[in-house]
Short mmCIF file of the C-alpha atoms (twelve columns), coordinates in Angstrom:
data_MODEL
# 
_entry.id   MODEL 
# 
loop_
_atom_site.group_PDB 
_atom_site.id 
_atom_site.type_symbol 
_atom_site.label_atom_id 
_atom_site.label_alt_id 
_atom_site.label_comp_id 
_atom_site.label_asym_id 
_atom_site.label_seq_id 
_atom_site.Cartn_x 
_atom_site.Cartn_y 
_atom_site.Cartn_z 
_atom_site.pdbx_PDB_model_num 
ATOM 1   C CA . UNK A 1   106.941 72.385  124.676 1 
ATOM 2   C CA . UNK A 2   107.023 74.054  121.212 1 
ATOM 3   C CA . UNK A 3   109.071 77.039  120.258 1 
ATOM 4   C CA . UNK A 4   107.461 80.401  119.541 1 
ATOM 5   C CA . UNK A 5   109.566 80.275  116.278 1 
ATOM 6   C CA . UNK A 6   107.584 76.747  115.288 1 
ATOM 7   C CA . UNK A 7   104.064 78.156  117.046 1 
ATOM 8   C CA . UNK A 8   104.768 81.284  114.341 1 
ATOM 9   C CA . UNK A 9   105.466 78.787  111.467 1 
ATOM 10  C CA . UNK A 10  102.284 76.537  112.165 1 
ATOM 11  C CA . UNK A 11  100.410 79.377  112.165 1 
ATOM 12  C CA . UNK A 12  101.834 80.663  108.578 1 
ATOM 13  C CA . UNK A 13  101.461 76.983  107.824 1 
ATOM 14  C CA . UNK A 14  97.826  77.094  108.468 1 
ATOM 15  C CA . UNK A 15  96.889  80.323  107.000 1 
ATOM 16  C CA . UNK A 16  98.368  79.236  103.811 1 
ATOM 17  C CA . UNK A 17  96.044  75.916  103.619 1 
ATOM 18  C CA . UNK A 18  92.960  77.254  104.910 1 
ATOM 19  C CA . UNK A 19  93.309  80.800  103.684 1 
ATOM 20  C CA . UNK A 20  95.548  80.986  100.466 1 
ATOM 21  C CA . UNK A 21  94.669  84.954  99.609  1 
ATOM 22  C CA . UNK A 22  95.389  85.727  103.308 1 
ATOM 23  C CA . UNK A 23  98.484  83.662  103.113 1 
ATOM 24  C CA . UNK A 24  99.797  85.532  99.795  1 
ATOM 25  C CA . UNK A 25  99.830  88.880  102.377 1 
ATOM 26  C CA . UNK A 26  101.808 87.366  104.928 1 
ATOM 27  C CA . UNK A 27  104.592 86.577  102.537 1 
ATOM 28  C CA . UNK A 28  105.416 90.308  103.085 1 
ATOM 29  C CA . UNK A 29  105.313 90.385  106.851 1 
ATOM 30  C CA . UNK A 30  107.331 88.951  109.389 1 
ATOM 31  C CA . UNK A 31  105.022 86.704  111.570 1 
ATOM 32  C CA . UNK A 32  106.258 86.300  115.556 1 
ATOM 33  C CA . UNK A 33  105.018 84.915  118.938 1 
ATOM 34  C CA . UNK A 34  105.719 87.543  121.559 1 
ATOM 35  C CA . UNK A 35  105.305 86.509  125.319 1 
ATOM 36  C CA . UNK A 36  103.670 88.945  127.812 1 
ATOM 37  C CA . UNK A 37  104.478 87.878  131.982 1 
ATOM 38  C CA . UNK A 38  102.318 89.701  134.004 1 
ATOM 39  C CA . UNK A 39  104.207 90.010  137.321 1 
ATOM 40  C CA . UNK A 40  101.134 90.472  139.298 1 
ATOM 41  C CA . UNK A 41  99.055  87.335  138.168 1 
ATOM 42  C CA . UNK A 42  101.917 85.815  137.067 1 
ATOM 43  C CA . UNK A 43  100.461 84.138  134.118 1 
ATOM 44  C CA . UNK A 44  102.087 84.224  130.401 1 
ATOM 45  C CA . UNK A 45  100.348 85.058  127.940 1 
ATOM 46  C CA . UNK A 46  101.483 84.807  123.941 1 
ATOM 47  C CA . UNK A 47  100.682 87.203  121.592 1 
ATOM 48  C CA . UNK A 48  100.859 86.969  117.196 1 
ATOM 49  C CA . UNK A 49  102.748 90.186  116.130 1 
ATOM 50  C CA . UNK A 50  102.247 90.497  112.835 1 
ATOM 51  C CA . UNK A 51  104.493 93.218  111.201 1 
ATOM 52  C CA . UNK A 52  104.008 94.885  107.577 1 
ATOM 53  C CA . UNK A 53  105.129 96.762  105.125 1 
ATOM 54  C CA . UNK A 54  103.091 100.128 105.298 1 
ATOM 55  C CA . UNK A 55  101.616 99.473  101.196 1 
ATOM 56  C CA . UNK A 56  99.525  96.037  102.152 1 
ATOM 57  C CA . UNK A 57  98.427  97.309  105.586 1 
ATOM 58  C CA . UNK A 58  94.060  97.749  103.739 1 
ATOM 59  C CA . UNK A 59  94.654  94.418  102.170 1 
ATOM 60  C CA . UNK A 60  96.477  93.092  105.731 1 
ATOM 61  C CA . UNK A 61  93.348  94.277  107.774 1 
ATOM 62  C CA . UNK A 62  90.327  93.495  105.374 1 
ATOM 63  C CA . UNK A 63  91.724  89.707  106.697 1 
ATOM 64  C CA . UNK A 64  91.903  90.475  110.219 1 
ATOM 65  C CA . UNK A 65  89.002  88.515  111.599 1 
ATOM 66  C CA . UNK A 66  90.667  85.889  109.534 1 
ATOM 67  C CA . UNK A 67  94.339  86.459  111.340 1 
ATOM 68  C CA . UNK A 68  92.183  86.595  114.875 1 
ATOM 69  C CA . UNK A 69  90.286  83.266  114.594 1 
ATOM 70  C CA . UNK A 70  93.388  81.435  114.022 1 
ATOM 71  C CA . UNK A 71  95.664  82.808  116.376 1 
ATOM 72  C CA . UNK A 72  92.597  82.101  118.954 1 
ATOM 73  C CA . UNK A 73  92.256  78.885  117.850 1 
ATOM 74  C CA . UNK A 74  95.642  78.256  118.254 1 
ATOM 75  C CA . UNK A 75  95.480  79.313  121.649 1 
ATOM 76  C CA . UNK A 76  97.029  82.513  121.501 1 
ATOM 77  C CA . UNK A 77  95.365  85.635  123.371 1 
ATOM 78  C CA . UNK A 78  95.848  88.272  119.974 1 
ATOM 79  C CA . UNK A 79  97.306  89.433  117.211 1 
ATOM 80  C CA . UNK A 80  98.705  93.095  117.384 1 
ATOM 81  C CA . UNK A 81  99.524  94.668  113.900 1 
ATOM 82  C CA . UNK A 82  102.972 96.564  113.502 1 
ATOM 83  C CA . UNK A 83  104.209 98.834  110.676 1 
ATOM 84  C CA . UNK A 84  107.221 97.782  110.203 1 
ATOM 85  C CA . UNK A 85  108.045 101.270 107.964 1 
ATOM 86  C CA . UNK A 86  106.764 103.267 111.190 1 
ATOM 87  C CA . UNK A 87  109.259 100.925 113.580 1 
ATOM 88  C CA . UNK A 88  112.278 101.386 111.769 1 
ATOM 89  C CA . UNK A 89  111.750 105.477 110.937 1 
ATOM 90  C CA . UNK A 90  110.735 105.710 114.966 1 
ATOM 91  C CA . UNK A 91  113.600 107.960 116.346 1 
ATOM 92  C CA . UNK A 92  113.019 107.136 120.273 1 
ATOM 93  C CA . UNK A 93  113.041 103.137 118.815 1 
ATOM 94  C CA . UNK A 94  116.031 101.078 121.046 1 
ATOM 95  C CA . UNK A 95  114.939 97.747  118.855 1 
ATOM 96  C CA . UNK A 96  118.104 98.432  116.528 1 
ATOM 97  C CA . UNK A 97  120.289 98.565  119.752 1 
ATOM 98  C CA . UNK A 98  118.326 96.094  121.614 1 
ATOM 99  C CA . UNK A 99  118.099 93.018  118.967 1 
ATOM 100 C CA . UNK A 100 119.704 94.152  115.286 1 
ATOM 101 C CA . UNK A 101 118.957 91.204  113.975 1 
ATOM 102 C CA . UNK A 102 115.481 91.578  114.319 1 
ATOM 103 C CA . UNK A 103 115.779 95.327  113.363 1 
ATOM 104 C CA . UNK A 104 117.474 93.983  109.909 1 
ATOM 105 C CA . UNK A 105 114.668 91.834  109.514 1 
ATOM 106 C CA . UNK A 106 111.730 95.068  109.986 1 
ATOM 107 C CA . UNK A 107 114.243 97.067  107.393 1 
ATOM 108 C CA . UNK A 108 113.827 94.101  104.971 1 
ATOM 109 C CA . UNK A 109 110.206 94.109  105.184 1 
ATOM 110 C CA . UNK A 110 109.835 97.895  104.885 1 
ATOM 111 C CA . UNK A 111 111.653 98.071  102.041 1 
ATOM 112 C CA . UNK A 112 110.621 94.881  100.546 1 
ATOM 113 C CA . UNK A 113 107.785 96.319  99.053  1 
ATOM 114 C CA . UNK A 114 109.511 99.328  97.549  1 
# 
């Protein structure tokens, strides 16, 4: 079975081939696969999170339909938009306690564009 880390890199992977303006914006943003279980159906589900430096997010979502058709394509059920500059301000936010790795990486992409 493939790794949500390679299922995210396939999908930058195709973007950038098919969709080479699109694929400039996600150079900014940090592309994952997050996994929904749903206890009561108990069905997984896999989601794109796609999380952005607040200055591209009219570029990010003029391509959205483009984002969409890929990530359904690819089998996955949606892609959710983050602000990464919103995520990292949030005071009630446990991500930095929770996994500060991936909190590092949201700091580099809000500030990135700075």
């Amino acid at each position: 079975m493939i790794s949500r880390e390679q299922l995210a890199k396939e999908y930058i992977k195709i973007i950038n081939n098919y969709y080479p303006l699109a694929g400039r914006l996600l150079r900014h943003c940090l592309v994952k696969v997050i996994n929904l279980n749903a206890n009561h159906t108990r069905k997984t589900s896999y989601y794109l999170g796609i999380y952005y430096p607040e200055k591209i997010v009219d570029r990010l979502l003029e391509k959205k339909e483009i984002f969409r058709d890929t990530a359904e394509n690819m089998g996955l059920a949606e892609v959710v938009f983050f602000n990464a500059n919103r995520l990292v301000r949030d005071p009630r936010s446990k991500i930095k306690q929770q996994d500060f790795r991936f909190w590092l990486d949201l700091c580099w992409i809000a500030h990135e564009a700075d």
